Tab-separated table of C-alpha atoms in Angstrom:
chain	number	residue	atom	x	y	z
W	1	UNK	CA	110.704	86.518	114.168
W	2	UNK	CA	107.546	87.343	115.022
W	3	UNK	CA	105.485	90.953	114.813
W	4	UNK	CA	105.356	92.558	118.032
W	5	UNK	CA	101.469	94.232	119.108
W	6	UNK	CA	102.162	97.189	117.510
W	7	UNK	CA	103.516	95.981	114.054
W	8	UNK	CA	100.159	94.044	114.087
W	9	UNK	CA	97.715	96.897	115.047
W	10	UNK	CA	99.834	98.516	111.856
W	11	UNK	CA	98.943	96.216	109.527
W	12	UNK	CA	95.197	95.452	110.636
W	13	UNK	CA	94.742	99.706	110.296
W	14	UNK	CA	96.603	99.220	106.550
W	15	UNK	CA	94.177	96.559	105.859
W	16	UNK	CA	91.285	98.698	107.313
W	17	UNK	CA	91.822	102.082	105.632
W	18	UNK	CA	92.967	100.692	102.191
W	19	UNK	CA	89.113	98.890	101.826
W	20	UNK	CA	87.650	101.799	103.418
W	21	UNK	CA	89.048	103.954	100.636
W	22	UNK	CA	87.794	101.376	98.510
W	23	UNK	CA	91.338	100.783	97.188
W	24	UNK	CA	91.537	96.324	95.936
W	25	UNK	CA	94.776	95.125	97.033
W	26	UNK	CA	96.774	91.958	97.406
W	27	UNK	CA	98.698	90.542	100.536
W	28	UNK	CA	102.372	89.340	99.632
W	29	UNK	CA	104.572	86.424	100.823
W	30	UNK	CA	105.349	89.020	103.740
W	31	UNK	CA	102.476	90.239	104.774
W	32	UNK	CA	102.831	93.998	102.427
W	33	UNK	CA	100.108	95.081	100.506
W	34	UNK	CA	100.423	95.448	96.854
W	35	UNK	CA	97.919	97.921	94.643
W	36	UNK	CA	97.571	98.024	91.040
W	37	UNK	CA	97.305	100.827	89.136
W	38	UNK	CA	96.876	101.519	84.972
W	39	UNK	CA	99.583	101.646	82.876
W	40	UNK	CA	101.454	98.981	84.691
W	41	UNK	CA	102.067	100.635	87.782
W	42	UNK	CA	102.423	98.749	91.399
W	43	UNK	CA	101.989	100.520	94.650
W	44	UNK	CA	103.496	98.779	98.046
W	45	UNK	CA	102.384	99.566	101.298
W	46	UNK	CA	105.390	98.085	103.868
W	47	UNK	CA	104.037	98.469	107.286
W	48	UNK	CA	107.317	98.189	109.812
W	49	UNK	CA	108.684	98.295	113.081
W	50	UNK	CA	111.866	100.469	113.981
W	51	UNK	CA	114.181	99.431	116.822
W	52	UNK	CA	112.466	101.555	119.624
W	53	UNK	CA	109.070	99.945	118.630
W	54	UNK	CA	107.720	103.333	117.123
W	55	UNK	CA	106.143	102.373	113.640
W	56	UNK	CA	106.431	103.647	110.023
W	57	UNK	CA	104.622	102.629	106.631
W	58	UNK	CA	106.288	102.853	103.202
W	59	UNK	CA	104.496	103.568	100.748
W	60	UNK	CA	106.984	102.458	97.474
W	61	UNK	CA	106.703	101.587	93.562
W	62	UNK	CA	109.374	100.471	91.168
W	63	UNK	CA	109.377	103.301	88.457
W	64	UNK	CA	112.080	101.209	86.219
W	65	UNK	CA	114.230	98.410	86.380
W	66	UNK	CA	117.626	97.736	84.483
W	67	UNK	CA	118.215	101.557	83.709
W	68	UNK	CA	121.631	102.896	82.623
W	69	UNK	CA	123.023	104.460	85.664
W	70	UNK	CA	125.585	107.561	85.055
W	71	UNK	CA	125.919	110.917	86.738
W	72	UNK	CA	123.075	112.194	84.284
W	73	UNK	CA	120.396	109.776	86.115
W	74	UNK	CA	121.352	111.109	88.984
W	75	UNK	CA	121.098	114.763	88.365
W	76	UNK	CA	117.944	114.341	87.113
W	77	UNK	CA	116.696	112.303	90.104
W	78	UNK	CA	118.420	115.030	92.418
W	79	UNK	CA	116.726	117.796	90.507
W	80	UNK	CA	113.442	115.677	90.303
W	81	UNK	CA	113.487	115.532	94.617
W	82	UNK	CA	113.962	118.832	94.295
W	83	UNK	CA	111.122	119.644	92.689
W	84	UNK	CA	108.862	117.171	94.407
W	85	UNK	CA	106.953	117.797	97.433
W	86	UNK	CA	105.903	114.610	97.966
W	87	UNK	CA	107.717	111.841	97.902
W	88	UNK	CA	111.060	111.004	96.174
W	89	UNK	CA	112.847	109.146	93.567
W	90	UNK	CA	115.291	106.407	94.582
W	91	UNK	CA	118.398	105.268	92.881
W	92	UNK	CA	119.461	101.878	93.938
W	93	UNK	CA	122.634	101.497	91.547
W	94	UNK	CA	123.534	97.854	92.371
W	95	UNK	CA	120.093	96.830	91.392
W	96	UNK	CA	119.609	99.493	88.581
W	97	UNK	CA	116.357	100.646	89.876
W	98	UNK	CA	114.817	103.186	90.499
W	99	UNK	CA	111.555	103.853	92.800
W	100	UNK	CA	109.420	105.970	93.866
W	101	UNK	CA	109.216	106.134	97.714
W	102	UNK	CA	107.248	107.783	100.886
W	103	UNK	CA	107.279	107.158	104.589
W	104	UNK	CA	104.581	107.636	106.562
W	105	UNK	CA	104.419	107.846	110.320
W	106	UNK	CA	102.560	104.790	111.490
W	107	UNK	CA	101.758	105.741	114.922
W	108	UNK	CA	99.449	108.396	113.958
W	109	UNK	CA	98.589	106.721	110.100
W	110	UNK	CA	95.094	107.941	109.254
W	111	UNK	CA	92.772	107.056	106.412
W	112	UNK	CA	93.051	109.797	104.245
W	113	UNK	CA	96.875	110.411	104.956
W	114	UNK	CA	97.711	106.574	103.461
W	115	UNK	CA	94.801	106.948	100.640
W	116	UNK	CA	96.479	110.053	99.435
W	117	UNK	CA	100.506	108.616	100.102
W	118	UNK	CA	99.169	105.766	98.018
W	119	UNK	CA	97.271	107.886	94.799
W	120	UNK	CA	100.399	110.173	95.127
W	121	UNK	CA	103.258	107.350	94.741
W	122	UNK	CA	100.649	105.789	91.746
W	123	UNK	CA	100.740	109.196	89.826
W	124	UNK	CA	104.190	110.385	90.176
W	125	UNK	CA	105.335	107.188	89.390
W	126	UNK	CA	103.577	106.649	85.838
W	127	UNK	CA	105.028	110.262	85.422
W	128	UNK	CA	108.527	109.434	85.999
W	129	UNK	CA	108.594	105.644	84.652
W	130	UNK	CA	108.300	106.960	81.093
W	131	UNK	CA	110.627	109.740	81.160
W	132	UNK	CA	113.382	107.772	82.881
W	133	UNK	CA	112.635	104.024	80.524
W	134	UNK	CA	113.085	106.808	77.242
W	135	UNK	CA	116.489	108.239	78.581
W	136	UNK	CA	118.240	105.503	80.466
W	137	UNK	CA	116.213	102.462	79.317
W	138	UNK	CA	115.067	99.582	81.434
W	139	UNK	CA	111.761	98.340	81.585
W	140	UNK	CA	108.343	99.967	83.616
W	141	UNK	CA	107.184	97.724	86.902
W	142	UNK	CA	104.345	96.884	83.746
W	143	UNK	CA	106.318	95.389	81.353
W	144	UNK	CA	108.391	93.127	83.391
């Protein structure tokens, strides 16, 4: 399928804003940008395209993969969220992962908005990778 106008005007912004903020990045196998970070931790930018053609970027990063999931994981995601005002933790039980995750509005994405979604995601996530990899296991996005 191919990007409509918009999806591509998304992605050229991405591009755009991510080396004005000076922030080095790679291009995946579809087209998302992926940021590094110390201690292991990887920062996606997803530029997409809902159904009515209005746009949204997500800004994601796998905190840890292969955790034990029980009803404890979750209460301490849920109470996490709660906390958070940014952003928020992501179980995906059939996978055993969790993220960290933020959607952005792409049809009025600014520079600073996506620099800050992006630093954001990268610090809450080396926050929560350790706490989660010492209670429930599973390995950091660094160590896999």
């Amino acid at each position: 399928m191919t990007d409509s106008d918009n999806l591509k005007a998304l992605r050229e912004s991405c591009r755009t804003f991510l080396k004005d903020s000076d922030l080095k990045f790679m291009v995946d196998q579809d087209d998302d940008f992926v940021l590094l970070f110390p201690e292991g931790v990887q920062v996606l930018v997803m530029p997409r395209e809902m159904p009515d053609g209005h746009t949204v970027v997500r800004v994601e990063a796998l905190c840890v993969k292969g955790v034990r999931v029980d009803g404890e994981l979750a209460l301490f995601i849920a109470e996490a969220n709660a906390k958070m005002l940014f952003s928020t933790l992501t179980l995906y039980a059939d996978r055993q992962e969790v993220h960290l995750e933020e959607a952005l509005l792409g049809d009025f994405l600014n520079r600073a908005e996506l620099e800050l979604a992006v630093h954001l995601v990268a610090l809450a996530t080396d926050l929560y990778d350790d706490q989660i990899k010492e209670r429930w296991g599973g390995k950091k996005r660094g160590d896999l």
